[in-house]
């Protein structure tokens, strides 16, 4: 039975296509592949401008590296040369001295060393000093530089402060004015003295000073030394010595200093004065007459006269009792010690013996004999005086003086 609209006749069946194997299924066809990727093309070459920029950068970097390499080699070579030259023996053929004034800078010092032939590269010396941070440690003074000294050694000499020291010897027995005059004559010292120090305030001895030291500095050292010496001697004094203060001891020491320059006599001269003080006798010391007349000038320039001996000054121990008004000179330490610890003899007199020393006596009779011997020595020598007139001459001692007038042995 047929329905309307349905074809009649036998039904035919079309077989389904066979499935492809797995490999064939996974392999794309040439067409499909071509459709997916399109045709293959080579990459485009870089533009000429970009290529030039890259070449320029490489050349620049290469040039910078080369420059830095050469610079490092140059700096290293210069440093090596500088250090070697700084440490190498210098041009100086023989030892010389160079004065470095106060407040000089490194450049000025380097120029001074070059002018003296100590170094031949002042700029290198200056650079080396600054490199070693020694520019603030260079000290003024007069320095000795040995032959062939290197710049490093020169720097070390200047920073050591071991400058040349000169010896200044001030003799005992000078007045303060005489000491100042001597200091003014010493060329290595600088500056002037504003005020003459008090008499007796300076300790005579040898002082070592650098060139350029001021005269005021030397006087300050001498005052400090005398102060220290007097304090020490006073502490060790014989308490039986009839002096009440260190100042009195200083006055007594100045008399001893002016009376004798013989070291072995100092304690005996001190004993004479101390014994006379204990007995209430006047000291009657010739140098006190002179100081009362001329003061700090120190020397009279002639023999004493009767008028001189009778002159009423606060220093003349022929007319005053006890010690003079103040020191008559600057005594040395030995005279300070003699005043503090005099000899224990009972001697009361002394007079020049004609040999540079003195003859001492405990009695007036013995002293008068010593005076006569001294007069004979003077007559034998044909001694002449420059007194104004014979009737003004000092009289022969009457026996009460510690030393015959005008008979004190010369100090030097």
GROMACS .gro file of C-alpha atoms in nm:
model
  412
    1UNK     CA    1   0.000   0.000   0.000
    2UNK     CA    2   0.122   0.322  -0.097
    3UNK     CA    3   0.075   0.658   0.059
    4UNK     CA    4   0.039   0.965  -0.138
    5UNK     CA    5   0.350   1.150  -0.195
    6UNK     CA    6   0.579   0.860  -0.123
    7UNK     CA    7   0.791   0.736  -0.415
    8UNK     CA    8   0.730   0.386  -0.497
    9UNK     CA    9   0.972   0.124  -0.605
   10UNK     CA   10   1.257  -0.042  -0.443
   11UNK     CA   11   1.468   0.172  -0.170
   12UNK     CA   12   1.834   0.204  -0.245
   13UNK     CA   13   2.096   0.278   0.020
   14UNK     CA   14   2.421   0.475  -0.049
   15UNK     CA   15   2.712   0.344   0.149
   16UNK     CA   16   2.898   0.599   0.383
   17UNK     CA   17   3.253   0.684   0.288
   18UNK     CA   18   3.517   0.487   0.465
   19UNK     CA   19   3.690   0.676   0.747
   20UNK     CA   20   4.046   0.788   0.688
   21UNK     CA   21   4.320   0.639   0.900
   22UNK     CA   22   4.460   0.845   1.191
   23UNK     CA   23   4.768   0.968   1.011
   24UNK     CA   24   4.573   1.083   0.720
   25UNK     CA   25   4.333   1.255   0.955
   26UNK     CA   26   4.612   1.447   1.130
   27UNK     CA   27   4.800   1.548   0.811
   28UNK     CA   28   4.663   1.869   0.668
   29UNK     CA   29   4.629   1.896   0.307
   30UNK     CA   30   4.852   2.111   0.110
   31UNK     CA   31   4.577   2.344   0.031
   32UNK     CA   32   4.456   2.372   0.383
   33UNK     CA   33   4.806   2.444   0.497
   34UNK     CA   34   4.854   2.703   0.234
   35UNK     CA   35   4.539   2.872   0.327
   36UNK     CA   36   4.639   2.889   0.695
   37UNK     CA   37   5.001   3.035   0.676
   38UNK     CA   38   5.029   3.204   0.354
   39UNK     CA   39   5.350   3.230   0.154
   40UNK     CA   40   5.692   3.234   0.355
   41UNK     CA   41   5.900   3.565   0.325
   42UNK     CA   42   6.259   3.649   0.457
   43UNK     CA   43   6.295   3.918   0.742
   44UNK     CA   44   6.348   4.277   0.635
   45UNK     CA   45   6.711   4.406   0.659
   46UNK     CA   46   6.786   4.686   0.925
   47UNK     CA   47   6.762   5.038   0.802
   48UNK     CA   48   7.090   5.215   0.716
   49UNK     CA   49   7.028   5.484   0.985
   50UNK     CA   50   6.998   5.228   1.266
   51UNK     CA   51   7.314   5.055   1.151
   52UNK     CA   52   7.505   5.381   1.161
   53UNK     CA   53   7.384   5.457   1.515
   54UNK     CA   54   7.498   5.120   1.641
   55UNK     CA   55   7.841   5.160   1.483
   56UNK     CA   56   7.882   5.507   1.637
   57UNK     CA   57   7.792   5.380   1.986
   58UNK     CA   58   8.039   5.096   1.963
   59UNK     CA   59   8.310   5.334   1.847
   60UNK     CA   60   8.232   5.580   2.130
   61UNK     CA   61   8.240   5.314   2.398
   62UNK     CA   62   8.563   5.177   2.259
   63UNK     CA   63   8.716   5.525   2.260
   64UNK     CA   64   8.603   5.588   2.619
   65UNK     CA   65   8.749   5.257   2.733
   66UNK     CA   66   9.076   5.332   2.557
   67UNK     CA   67   9.090   5.680   2.710
   68UNK     CA   68   9.020   5.553   3.060
   69UNK     CA   69   9.280   5.284   3.018
   70UNK     CA   70   9.542   5.535   2.906
   71UNK     CA   71   9.436   5.775   3.182
   72UNK     CA   72   9.472   5.505   3.446
   73UNK     CA   73   9.812   5.413   3.311
   74UNK     CA   74   9.915   5.781   3.306
   75UNK     CA   75   9.792   5.849   3.659
   76UNK     CA   76   9.954   5.533   3.786
   77UNK     CA   77  10.278   5.620   3.614
   78UNK     CA   78  10.270   5.977   3.746
   79UNK     CA   79  10.198   5.855   4.099
   80UNK     CA   80  10.480   5.604   4.079
   81UNK     CA   81  10.718   5.869   3.950
   82UNK     CA   82  10.607   6.118   4.213
   83UNK     CA   83  10.642   5.874   4.501
   84UNK     CA   84  10.977   5.749   4.377
   85UNK     CA   85  11.105   6.105   4.335
   86UNK     CA   86  10.965   6.208   4.676
   87UNK     CA   87  11.154   5.923   4.843
   88UNK     CA   88  11.469   5.942   4.631
   89UNK     CA   89  11.793   6.115   4.749
   90UNK     CA   90  11.782   6.486   4.680
   91UNK     CA   91  12.025   6.724   4.510
   92UNK     CA   92  12.189   6.868   4.823
   93UNK     CA   93  12.564   6.814   4.803
   94UNK     CA   94  12.655   6.908   5.163
   95UNK     CA   95  12.471   6.972   5.487
   96UNK     CA   96  12.304   7.311   5.503
   97UNK     CA   97  12.072   7.503   5.731
   98UNK     CA   98  11.744   7.668   5.639
   99UNK     CA   99  11.546   7.911   5.853
  100UNK     CA  100  11.170   7.864   5.846
  101UNK     CA  101  10.999   8.178   5.983
  102UNK     CA  102  10.677   8.168   6.179
  103UNK     CA  103  10.346   8.148   5.991
  104UNK     CA  104  10.495   8.040   5.657
  105UNK     CA  105  10.276   7.828   5.431
  106UNK     CA  106  10.375   7.508   5.252
  107UNK     CA  107  10.439   7.692   4.924
  108UNK     CA  108  10.676   7.940   5.088
  109UNK     CA  109  10.860   7.663   5.273
  110UNK     CA  110  10.896   7.462   4.952
  111UNK     CA  111  11.033   7.770   4.775
  112UNK     CA  112  11.286   7.827   5.058
  113UNK     CA  113  11.404   7.466   5.041
  114UNK     CA  114  11.439   7.486   4.664
  115UNK     CA  115  11.635   7.812   4.690
  116UNK     CA  116  11.871   7.647   4.939
  117UNK     CA  117  11.921   7.349   4.708
  118UNK     CA  118  11.757   7.101   4.944
  119UNK     CA  119  11.490   7.000   4.688
  120UNK     CA  120  11.451   7.051   4.314
  121UNK     CA  121  11.075   6.989   4.277
  122UNK     CA  122  10.897   7.238   4.506
  123UNK     CA  123  10.552   7.164   4.361
  124UNK     CA  124  10.602   6.792   4.414
  125UNK     CA  125  10.720   6.858   4.770
  126UNK     CA  126  10.411   7.067   4.835
  127UNK     CA  127  10.185   6.796   4.689
  128UNK     CA  128  10.357   6.527   4.895
  129UNK     CA  129  10.324   6.726   5.218
  130UNK     CA  130   9.954   6.774   5.153
  131UNK     CA  131   9.907   6.410   5.055
  132UNK     CA  132  10.061   6.303   5.387
  133UNK     CA  133   9.848   6.566   5.564
  134UNK     CA  134  10.159   6.718   5.716
  135UNK     CA  135  10.099   7.077   5.606
  136UNK     CA  136   9.959   7.172   5.949
  137UNK     CA  137  10.246   7.003   6.133
  138UNK     CA  138  10.538   7.193   5.977
  139UNK     CA  139  10.712   7.392   6.251
  140UNK     CA  140  10.913   7.711   6.235
  141UNK     CA  141  11.278   7.720   6.331
  142UNK     CA  142  11.627   7.673   6.194
  143UNK     CA  143  11.683   7.323   6.058
  144UNK     CA  144  11.991   7.130   5.948
  145UNK     CA  145  11.941   6.921   5.634
  146UNK     CA  146  12.203   6.651   5.564
  147UNK     CA  147  12.348   6.592   5.220
  148UNK     CA  148  12.127   6.402   4.973
  149UNK     CA  149  11.823   6.436   5.199
  150UNK     CA  150  11.505   6.319   5.028
  151UNK     CA  151  11.186   6.523   5.016
  152UNK     CA  152  11.021   6.278   5.254
  153UNK     CA  153  11.310   6.314   5.500
  154UNK     CA  154  11.296   6.692   5.466
  155UNK     CA  155  10.926   6.681   5.549
  156UNK     CA  156  10.993   6.463   5.854
  157UNK     CA  157  11.265   6.702   5.974
  158UNK     CA  158  11.026   6.996   5.950
  159UNK     CA  159  10.746   6.814   6.132
  160UNK     CA  160  10.975   6.683   6.407
  161UNK     CA  161  11.039   7.029   6.551
  162UNK     CA  162  11.405   6.934   6.609
  163UNK     CA  163  11.538   7.271   6.502
  164UNK     CA  164  11.892   7.387   6.571
  165UNK     CA  165  11.941   7.520   6.922
  166UNK     CA  166  12.206   7.780   7.000
  167UNK     CA  167  12.371   7.814   7.339
  168UNK     CA  168  12.350   8.154   7.508
  169UNK     CA  169  12.565   8.189   7.818
  170UNK     CA  170  12.494   8.469   8.064
  171UNK     CA  171  12.776   8.510   8.320
  172UNK     CA  172  12.703   8.541   8.691
  173UNK     CA  173  12.728   8.881   8.857
  174UNK     CA  174  12.588   9.101   8.580
  175UNK     CA  175  12.315   9.353   8.650
  176UNK     CA  176  11.980   9.318   8.476
  177UNK     CA  177  12.064   9.611   8.249
  178UNK     CA  178  12.394   9.449   8.150
  179UNK     CA  179  12.214   9.122   8.072
  180UNK     CA  180  11.959   9.300   7.854
  181UNK     CA  181  12.241   9.475   7.669
  182UNK     CA  182  12.405   9.139   7.603
  183UNK     CA  183  12.080   8.995   7.470
  184UNK     CA  184  12.042   9.294   7.240
  185UNK     CA  185  12.381   9.213   7.088
  186UNK     CA  186  12.279   8.855   7.000
  187UNK     CA  187  12.160   8.860   6.639
  188UNK     CA  188  11.973   8.530   6.644
  189UNK     CA  189  11.722   8.675   6.893
  190UNK     CA  190  11.433   8.897   6.786
  191UNK     CA  191  11.238   9.188   6.929
  192UNK     CA  192  11.337   9.443   7.189
  193UNK     CA  193  11.295   9.452   7.565
  194UNK     CA  194  11.019   9.678   7.690
  195UNK     CA  195  11.121   9.688   8.056
  196UNK     CA  196  11.441   9.602   8.243
  197UNK     CA  197  11.369   9.315   8.486
  198UNK     CA  198  11.416   9.373   8.859
  199UNK     CA  199  11.770   9.334   8.989
  200UNK     CA  200  11.846   8.978   9.095
  201UNK     CA  201  11.542   8.832   8.916
  202UNK     CA  202  11.741   8.659   8.640
  203UNK     CA  203  11.932   8.334   8.676
  204UNK     CA  204  12.265   8.347   8.491
  205UNK     CA  205  12.347   8.022   8.316
  206UNK     CA  206  12.357   7.868   7.967
  207UNK     CA  207  12.027   7.862   7.780
  208UNK     CA  208  11.959   7.684   7.453
  209UNK     CA  209  11.736   7.877   7.216
  210UNK     CA  210  11.621   7.858   6.856
  211UNK     CA  211  11.695   8.130   6.606
  212UNK     CA  212  11.402   8.366   6.603
  213UNK     CA  213  11.334   8.337   6.976
  214UNK     CA  214  11.242   8.675   7.121
  215UNK     CA  215  11.452   8.848   7.384
  216UNK     CA  216  11.145   8.875   7.603
  217UNK     CA  217  11.109   8.496   7.590
  218UNK     CA  218  11.469   8.448   7.704
  219UNK     CA  219  11.418   8.691   7.993
  220UNK     CA  220  11.098   8.513   8.091
  221UNK     CA  221  11.287   8.183   8.106
  222UNK     CA  222  11.562   8.341   8.314
  223UNK     CA  223  11.308   8.484   8.560
  224UNK     CA  224  11.129   8.153   8.593
  225UNK     CA  225  11.459   7.970   8.645
  226UNK     CA  226  11.570   8.215   8.916
  227UNK     CA  227  11.236   8.187   9.091
  228UNK     CA  228  11.254   7.807   9.091
  229UNK     CA  229  11.619   7.804   9.205
  230UNK     CA  230  11.555   8.050   9.488
  231UNK     CA  231  11.256   7.853   9.612
  232UNK     CA  232  11.454   7.529   9.613
  233UNK     CA  233  11.758   7.678   9.784
  234UNK     CA  234  11.542   7.852  10.045
  235UNK     CA  235  11.379   7.522  10.141
  236UNK     CA  236  11.722   7.366  10.198
  237UNK     CA  237  11.882   7.661  10.384
  238UNK     CA  238  12.054   7.650  10.719
  239UNK     CA  239  11.788   7.797  10.950
  240UNK     CA  240  12.057   7.965  11.161
  241UNK     CA  241  12.152   8.200  10.875
  242UNK     CA  242  12.024   8.545  10.981
  243UNK     CA  243  11.805   8.617  10.679
  244UNK     CA  244  11.429   8.633  10.717
  245UNK     CA  245  11.297   8.595  10.364
  246UNK     CA  246  11.397   8.451  10.025
  247UNK     CA  247  11.444   8.809   9.906
  248UNK     CA  248  11.702   8.869  10.182
  249UNK     CA  249  11.880   8.552  10.078
  250UNK     CA  250  11.887   8.681   9.720
  251UNK     CA  251  12.043   9.008   9.835
  252UNK     CA  252  12.311   8.827  10.034
  253UNK     CA  253  12.385   8.598   9.739
  254UNK     CA  254  12.432   8.900   9.510
  255UNK     CA  255  12.701   9.037   9.745
  256UNK     CA  256  12.879   8.701   9.744
  257UNK     CA  257  12.859   8.689   9.365
  258UNK     CA  258  13.019   9.032   9.325
  259UNK     CA  259  13.290   8.972   9.583
  260UNK     CA  260  13.444   8.658   9.435
  261UNK     CA  261  13.457   8.465   9.112
  262UNK     CA  262  13.645   8.176   9.273
  263UNK     CA  263  13.410   7.885   9.329
  264UNK     CA  264  13.597   7.752   9.634
  265UNK     CA  265  13.570   8.090   9.810
  266UNK     CA  266  13.194   8.143   9.790
  267UNK     CA  267  13.102   7.971  10.116
  268UNK     CA  268  13.390   8.147  10.300
  269UNK     CA  269  13.282   8.489  10.175
  270UNK     CA  270  12.926   8.397  10.276
  271UNK     CA  271  13.053   8.302  10.622
  272UNK     CA  272  13.225   8.641  10.665
  273UNK     CA  273  12.900   8.827  10.587
  274UNK     CA  274  12.686   8.595  10.799
  275UNK     CA  275  12.926   8.623  11.095
  276UNK     CA  276  12.925   9.002  11.072
  277UNK     CA  277  12.543   9.010  11.053
  278UNK     CA  278  12.527   8.797  11.369
  279UNK     CA  279  12.762   9.033  11.549
  280UNK     CA  280  12.586   9.349  11.429
  281UNK     CA  281  12.890   9.462  11.229
  282UNK     CA  282  12.851   9.651  10.907
  283UNK     CA  283  12.919   9.440  10.598
  284UNK     CA  284  13.139   9.709  10.433
  285UNK     CA  285  13.142   9.551  10.088
  286UNK     CA  286  13.299   9.756   9.806
  287UNK     CA  287  13.053   9.643   9.535
  288UNK     CA  288  12.765   9.792   9.736
  289UNK     CA  289  12.934  10.132   9.714
  290UNK     CA  290  12.964  10.101   9.338
  291UNK     CA  291  12.604   9.990   9.288
  292UNK     CA  292  12.480  10.278   9.500
  293UNK     CA  293  12.667  10.518   9.273
  294UNK     CA  294  12.601  10.379   8.926
  295UNK     CA  295  12.306  10.140   8.967
  296UNK     CA  296  12.247   9.895   8.687
  297UNK     CA  297  12.537  10.026   8.477
  298UNK     CA  298  12.746   9.800   8.698
  299UNK     CA  299  13.095   9.948   8.673
  300UNK     CA  300  13.241  10.270   8.810
  301UNK     CA  301  13.535  10.289   8.570
  302UNK     CA  302  13.778  10.412   8.834
  303UNK     CA  303  13.900  10.335   9.186
  304UNK     CA  304  13.693  10.422   9.489
  305UNK     CA  305  13.761  10.750   9.666
  306UNK     CA  306  13.700  10.872  10.021
  307UNK     CA  307  13.394  11.054   9.897
  308UNK     CA  308  13.260  10.735   9.736
  309UNK     CA  309  13.301  10.537  10.057
  310UNK     CA  310  13.114  10.799  10.254
  311UNK     CA  311  12.832  10.834  10.000
  312UNK     CA  312  12.499  10.788  10.166
  313UNK     CA  313  12.299  10.553   9.947
  314UNK     CA  314  12.060  10.274  10.051
  315UNK     CA  315  12.314  10.026   9.910
  316UNK     CA  316  12.639  10.144  10.068
  317UNK     CA  317  12.712   9.894  10.344
  318UNK     CA  318  12.988  10.119  10.476
  319UNK     CA  319  12.725  10.361  10.604
  320UNK     CA  320  12.414  10.142  10.659
  321UNK     CA  321  12.356   9.851  10.890
  322UNK     CA  322  12.258   9.509  10.764
  323UNK     CA  323  12.188   9.420  10.404
  324UNK     CA  324  12.157   9.675  10.123
  325UNK     CA  325  11.816   9.783   9.995
  326UNK     CA  326  11.813   9.514   9.726
  327UNK     CA  327  12.027   9.287   9.511
  328UNK     CA  328  12.326   9.451   9.346
  329UNK     CA  329  12.354   9.192   9.067
  330UNK     CA  330  12.204   8.866   8.943
  331UNK     CA  331  12.365   8.583   9.141
  332UNK     CA  332  12.408   8.233   9.008
  333UNK     CA  333  12.288   7.917   9.176
  334UNK     CA  334  12.624   7.852   9.343
  335UNK     CA  335  12.611   8.187   9.524
  336UNK     CA  336  12.250   8.124   9.627
  337UNK     CA  337  12.357   7.793   9.777
  338UNK     CA  338  12.657   7.953   9.949
  339UNK     CA  339  12.430   8.214  10.108
  340UNK     CA  340  12.191   7.944  10.226
  341UNK     CA  341  12.464   7.719  10.367
  342UNK     CA  342  12.780   7.920  10.440
  343UNK     CA  343  13.103   7.786  10.578
  344UNK     CA  344  13.112   7.735  10.956
  345UNK     CA  345  13.436   7.929  11.005
  346UNK     CA  346  13.457   8.226  11.240
  347UNK     CA  347  13.621   8.450  10.980
  348UNK     CA  348  13.523   8.819  10.974
  349UNK     CA  349  13.756   8.971  10.712
  350UNK     CA  350  13.898   8.912  10.367
  351UNK     CA  351  14.121   9.102  10.129
  352UNK     CA  352  14.259   9.037   9.780
  353UNK     CA  353  14.573   8.826   9.784
  354UNK     CA  354  14.710   8.941   9.448
  355UNK     CA  355  14.649   8.607   9.274
  356UNK     CA  356  14.282   8.650   9.190
  357UNK     CA  357  14.160   8.515   9.522
  358UNK     CA  358  14.134   8.641   9.880
  359UNK     CA  359  14.312   8.608  10.214
  360UNK     CA  360  14.067   8.547  10.500
  361UNK     CA  361  14.111   8.630  10.867
  362UNK     CA  362  13.922   8.578  11.190
  363UNK     CA  363  14.100   8.859  11.379
  364UNK     CA  364  14.169   9.220  11.304
  365UNK     CA  365  14.545   9.182  11.353
  366UNK     CA  366  14.563   8.898  11.103
  367UNK     CA  367  14.350   9.094  10.860
  368UNK     CA  368  14.578   9.399  10.882
  369UNK     CA  369  14.877   9.182  10.800
  370UNK     CA  370  14.693   9.046  10.497
  371UNK     CA  371  14.614   9.401  10.389
  372UNK     CA  372  14.980   9.500  10.410
  373UNK     CA  373  15.080   9.203  10.198
  374UNK     CA  374  14.823   9.301   9.939
  375UNK     CA  375  14.955   9.660   9.934
  376UNK     CA  376  15.306   9.527   9.875
  377UNK     CA  377  15.184   9.320   9.582
  378UNK     CA  378  15.018   9.627   9.435
  379UNK     CA  379  15.330   9.840   9.476
  380UNK     CA  380  15.542   9.567   9.322
  381UNK     CA  381  15.321   9.563   9.019
  382UNK     CA  382  15.350   9.938   8.988
  383UNK     CA  383  14.974   9.968   9.009
  384UNK     CA  384  14.847  10.311   8.916
  385UNK     CA  385  14.507  10.455   9.002
  386UNK     CA  386  14.302  10.701   8.807
  387UNK     CA  387  14.179  10.890   9.108
  388UNK     CA  388  14.106  11.256   9.061
  389UNK     CA  389  14.357  11.368   9.325
  390UNK     CA  390  14.571  11.199   9.594
  391UNK     CA  391  14.381  11.362   9.879
  392UNK     CA  392  14.056  11.209   9.749
  393UNK     CA  393  14.191  10.859   9.753
  394UNK     CA  394  14.032  10.596   9.977
  395UNK     CA  395  14.216  10.565  10.309
  396UNK     CA  396  14.393  10.260  10.434
  397UNK     CA  397  14.148  10.034  10.621
  398UNK     CA  398  14.110  10.112  10.984
  399UNK     CA  399  14.054   9.753  11.068
  400UNK     CA  400  13.675   9.724  11.083
  401UNK     CA  401  13.587   9.646  10.722
  402UNK     CA  402  13.520   9.307  10.574
  403UNK     CA  403  13.747   9.396  10.283
  404UNK     CA  404  13.994   9.678  10.244
  405UNK     CA  405  13.837   9.954  10.029
  406UNK     CA  406  13.926   9.896   9.666
  407UNK     CA  407  14.088   9.566   9.750
  408UNK     CA  408  13.830   9.324   9.618
  409UNK     CA  409  13.977   9.088   9.361
  410UNK     CA  410  13.855   9.141   9.006
  411UNK     CA  411  13.541   8.939   8.926
  412UNK     CA  412  13.660   8.821   8.586
   0.00000   0.00000   0.00000
